[in-house]
Coordinates of C-alpha atoms and ligand atoms in Angstrom, one line a residue:
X3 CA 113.3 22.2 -50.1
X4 CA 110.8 22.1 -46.8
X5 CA 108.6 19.1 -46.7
X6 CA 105.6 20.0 -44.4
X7 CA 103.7 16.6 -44.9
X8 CA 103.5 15.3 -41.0
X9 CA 101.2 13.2 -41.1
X10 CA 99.8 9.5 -43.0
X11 CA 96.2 8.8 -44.3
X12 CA 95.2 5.7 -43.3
X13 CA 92.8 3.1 -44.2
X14 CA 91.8 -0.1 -42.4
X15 CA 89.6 -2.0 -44.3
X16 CA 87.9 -5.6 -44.1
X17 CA 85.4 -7.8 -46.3
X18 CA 82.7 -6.3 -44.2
X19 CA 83.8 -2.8 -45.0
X20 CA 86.1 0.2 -43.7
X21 CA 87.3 -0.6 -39.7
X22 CA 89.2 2.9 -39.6
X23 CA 89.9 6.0 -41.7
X24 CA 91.7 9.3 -40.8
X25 CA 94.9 11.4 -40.7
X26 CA 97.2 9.8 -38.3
X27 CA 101.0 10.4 -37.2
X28 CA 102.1 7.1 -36.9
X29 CA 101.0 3.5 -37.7
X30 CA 102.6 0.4 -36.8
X31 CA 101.4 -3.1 -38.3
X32 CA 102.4 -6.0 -37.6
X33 CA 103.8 -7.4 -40.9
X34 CA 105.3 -11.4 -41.0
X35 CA 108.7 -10.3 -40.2
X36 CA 108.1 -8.2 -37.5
X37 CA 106.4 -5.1 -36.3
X38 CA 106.7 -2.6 -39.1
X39 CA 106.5 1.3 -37.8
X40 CA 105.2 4.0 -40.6
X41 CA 105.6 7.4 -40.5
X42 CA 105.2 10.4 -43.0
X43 CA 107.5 10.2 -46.2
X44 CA 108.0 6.1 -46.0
X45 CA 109.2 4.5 -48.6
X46 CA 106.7 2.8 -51.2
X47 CA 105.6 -0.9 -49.4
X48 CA 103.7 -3.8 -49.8
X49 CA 103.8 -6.4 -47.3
X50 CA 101.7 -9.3 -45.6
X51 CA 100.2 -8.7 -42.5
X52 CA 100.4 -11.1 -40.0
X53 CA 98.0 -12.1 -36.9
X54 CA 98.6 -9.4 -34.9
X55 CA 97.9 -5.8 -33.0
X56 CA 98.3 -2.9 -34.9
X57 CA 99.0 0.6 -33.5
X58 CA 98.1 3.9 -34.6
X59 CA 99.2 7.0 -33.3
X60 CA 96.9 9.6 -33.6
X61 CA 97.7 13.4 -34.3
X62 CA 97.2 14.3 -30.9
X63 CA 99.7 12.1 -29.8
X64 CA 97.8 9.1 -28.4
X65 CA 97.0 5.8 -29.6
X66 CA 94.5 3.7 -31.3
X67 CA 94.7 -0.6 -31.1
X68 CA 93.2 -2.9 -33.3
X69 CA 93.5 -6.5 -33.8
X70 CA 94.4 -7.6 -37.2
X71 CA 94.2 -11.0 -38.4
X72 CA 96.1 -11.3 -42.4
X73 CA 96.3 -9.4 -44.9
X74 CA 98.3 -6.8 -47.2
X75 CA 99.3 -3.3 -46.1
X76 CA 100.2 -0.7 -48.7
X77 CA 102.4 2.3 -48.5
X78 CA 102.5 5.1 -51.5
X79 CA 102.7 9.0 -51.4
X80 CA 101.9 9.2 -47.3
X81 CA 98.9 6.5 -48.2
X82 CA 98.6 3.5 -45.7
X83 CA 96.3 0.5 -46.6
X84 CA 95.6 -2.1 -44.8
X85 CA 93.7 -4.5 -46.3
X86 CA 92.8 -8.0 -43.5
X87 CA 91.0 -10.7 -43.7
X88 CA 89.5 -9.6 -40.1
X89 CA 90.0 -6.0 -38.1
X90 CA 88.5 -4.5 -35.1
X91 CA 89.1 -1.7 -32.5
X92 CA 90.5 -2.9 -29.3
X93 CA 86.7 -1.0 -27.5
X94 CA 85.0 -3.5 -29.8
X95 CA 86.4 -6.5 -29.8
X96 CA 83.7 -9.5 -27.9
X97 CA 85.9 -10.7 -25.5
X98 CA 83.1 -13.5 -24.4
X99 CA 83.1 -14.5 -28.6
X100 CA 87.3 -14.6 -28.6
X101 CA 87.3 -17.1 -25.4
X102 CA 84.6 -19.0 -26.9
X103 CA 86.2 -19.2 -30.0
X104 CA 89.5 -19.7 -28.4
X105 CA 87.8 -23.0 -26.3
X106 CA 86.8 -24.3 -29.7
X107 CA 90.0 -24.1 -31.2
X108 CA 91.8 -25.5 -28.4
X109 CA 89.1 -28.7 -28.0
X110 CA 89.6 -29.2 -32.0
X111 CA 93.0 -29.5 -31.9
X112 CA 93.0 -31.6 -28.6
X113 CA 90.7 -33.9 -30.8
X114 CA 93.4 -34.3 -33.1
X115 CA 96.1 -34.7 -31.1
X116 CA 94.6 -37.1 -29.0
X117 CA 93.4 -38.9 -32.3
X118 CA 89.7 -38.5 -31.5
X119 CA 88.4 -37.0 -34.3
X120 CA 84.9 -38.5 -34.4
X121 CA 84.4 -40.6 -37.4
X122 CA 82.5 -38.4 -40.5
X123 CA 84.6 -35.3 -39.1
X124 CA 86.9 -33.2 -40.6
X125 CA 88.7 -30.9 -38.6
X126 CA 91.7 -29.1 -40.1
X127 CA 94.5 -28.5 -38.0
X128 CA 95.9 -25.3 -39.8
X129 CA 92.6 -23.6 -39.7
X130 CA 91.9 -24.4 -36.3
X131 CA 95.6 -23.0 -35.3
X132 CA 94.7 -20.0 -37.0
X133 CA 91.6 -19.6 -35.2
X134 CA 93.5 -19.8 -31.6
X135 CA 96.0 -17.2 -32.9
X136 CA 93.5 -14.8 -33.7
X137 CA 91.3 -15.5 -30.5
X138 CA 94.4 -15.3 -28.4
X139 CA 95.6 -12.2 -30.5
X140 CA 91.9 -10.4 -29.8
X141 CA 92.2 -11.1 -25.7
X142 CA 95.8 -9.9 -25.3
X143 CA 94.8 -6.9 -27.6
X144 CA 91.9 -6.2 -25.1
X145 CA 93.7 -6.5 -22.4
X146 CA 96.3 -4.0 -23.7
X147 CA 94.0 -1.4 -24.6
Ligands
ATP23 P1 84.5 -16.7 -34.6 O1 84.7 -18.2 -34.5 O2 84.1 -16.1 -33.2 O3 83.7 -16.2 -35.7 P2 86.9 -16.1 -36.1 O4 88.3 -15.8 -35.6 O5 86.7 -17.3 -36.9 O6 86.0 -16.1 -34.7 P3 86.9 -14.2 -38.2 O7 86.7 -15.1 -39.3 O8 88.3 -13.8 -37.9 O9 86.3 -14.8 -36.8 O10 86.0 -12.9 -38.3 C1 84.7 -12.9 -38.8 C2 84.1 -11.6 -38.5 O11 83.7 -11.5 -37.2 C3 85.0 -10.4 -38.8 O12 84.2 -9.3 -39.2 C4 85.6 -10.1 -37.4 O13 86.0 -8.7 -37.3 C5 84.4 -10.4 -36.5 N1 84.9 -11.0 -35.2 C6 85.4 -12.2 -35.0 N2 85.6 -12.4 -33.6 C7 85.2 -11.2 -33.1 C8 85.3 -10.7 -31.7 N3 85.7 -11.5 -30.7 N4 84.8 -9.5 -31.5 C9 84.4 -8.7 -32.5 N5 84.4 -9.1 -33.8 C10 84.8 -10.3 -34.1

């Protein structure tokens, strides 16, 4: 029997709404154990998403980048989900707002290391690490795309 699906539907999708949607060839995401590459006829999948660019090639042949920060994605019947806690096209991503918060990120975790947290403060170390990874994640997206 032919199969003539060639191509995935995809959604990108964050709390402030949809990022991306459209018929696509190809999608690679960047999933906690590696970069995961999707194309027509994949296998059922759920995985976590991890801080990271993820690739889409379109149906005629070239390619979209977005920066991802965690999530899920989903694969069923030619379906792709992604579900993040952040996502944006590489043309839209505030490079000014990723250094800043990159700075900020860096300066907090200096505080900590250098045990100057002032007193009354709370930063948290895991937060703050995550909030360089996906500053530093935006930039080198930008500067890929
Ligand atoms: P910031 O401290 O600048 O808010 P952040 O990493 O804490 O950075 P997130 O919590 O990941 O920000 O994202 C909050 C919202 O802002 C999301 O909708 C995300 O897409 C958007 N966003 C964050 N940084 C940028 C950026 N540099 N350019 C465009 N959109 C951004």
């Amino acid at each position: 029997m032919t199969d003539d699906r060639h191509f995935l539907r995809l959604e990108v999708v964050s709390p402030d709404g949809p990022v991306f949607a459209g018929d696509v060839a190809m999608v690679v995401v960047p999933a906690l154990r590696g970069e995961l590459g999707i194309l027509p006829r994949h296998a059922p999948l759920v995985a976590q998403l991890a801080i990271g660019e993820l690739r889409v090639k379109t149906l005629d042949d070239t390619w979209i980048r977005l920066a991802v920060a965690e999530g899920f994605v989903k694969v069923q019947f030619d379906k792709v989900i992604v579900l993040a806690d952040a996502a944006e096209l590489a043309g839209e991503i505030d490079v000014a707002r990723a250094e800043s918060a990159l700075q900020r990120a860096k300066e907090r975790l200096a505080l900590i290391r250098d045990g100057k947290v002032p007193a009354g403060e709370e930063i948290d170390p895991y937060r703050e690490t995550m909030a360089l990874r996906r500053a530093k994640n935006r930039l080198a997206v930008v500067k890929k795309g």
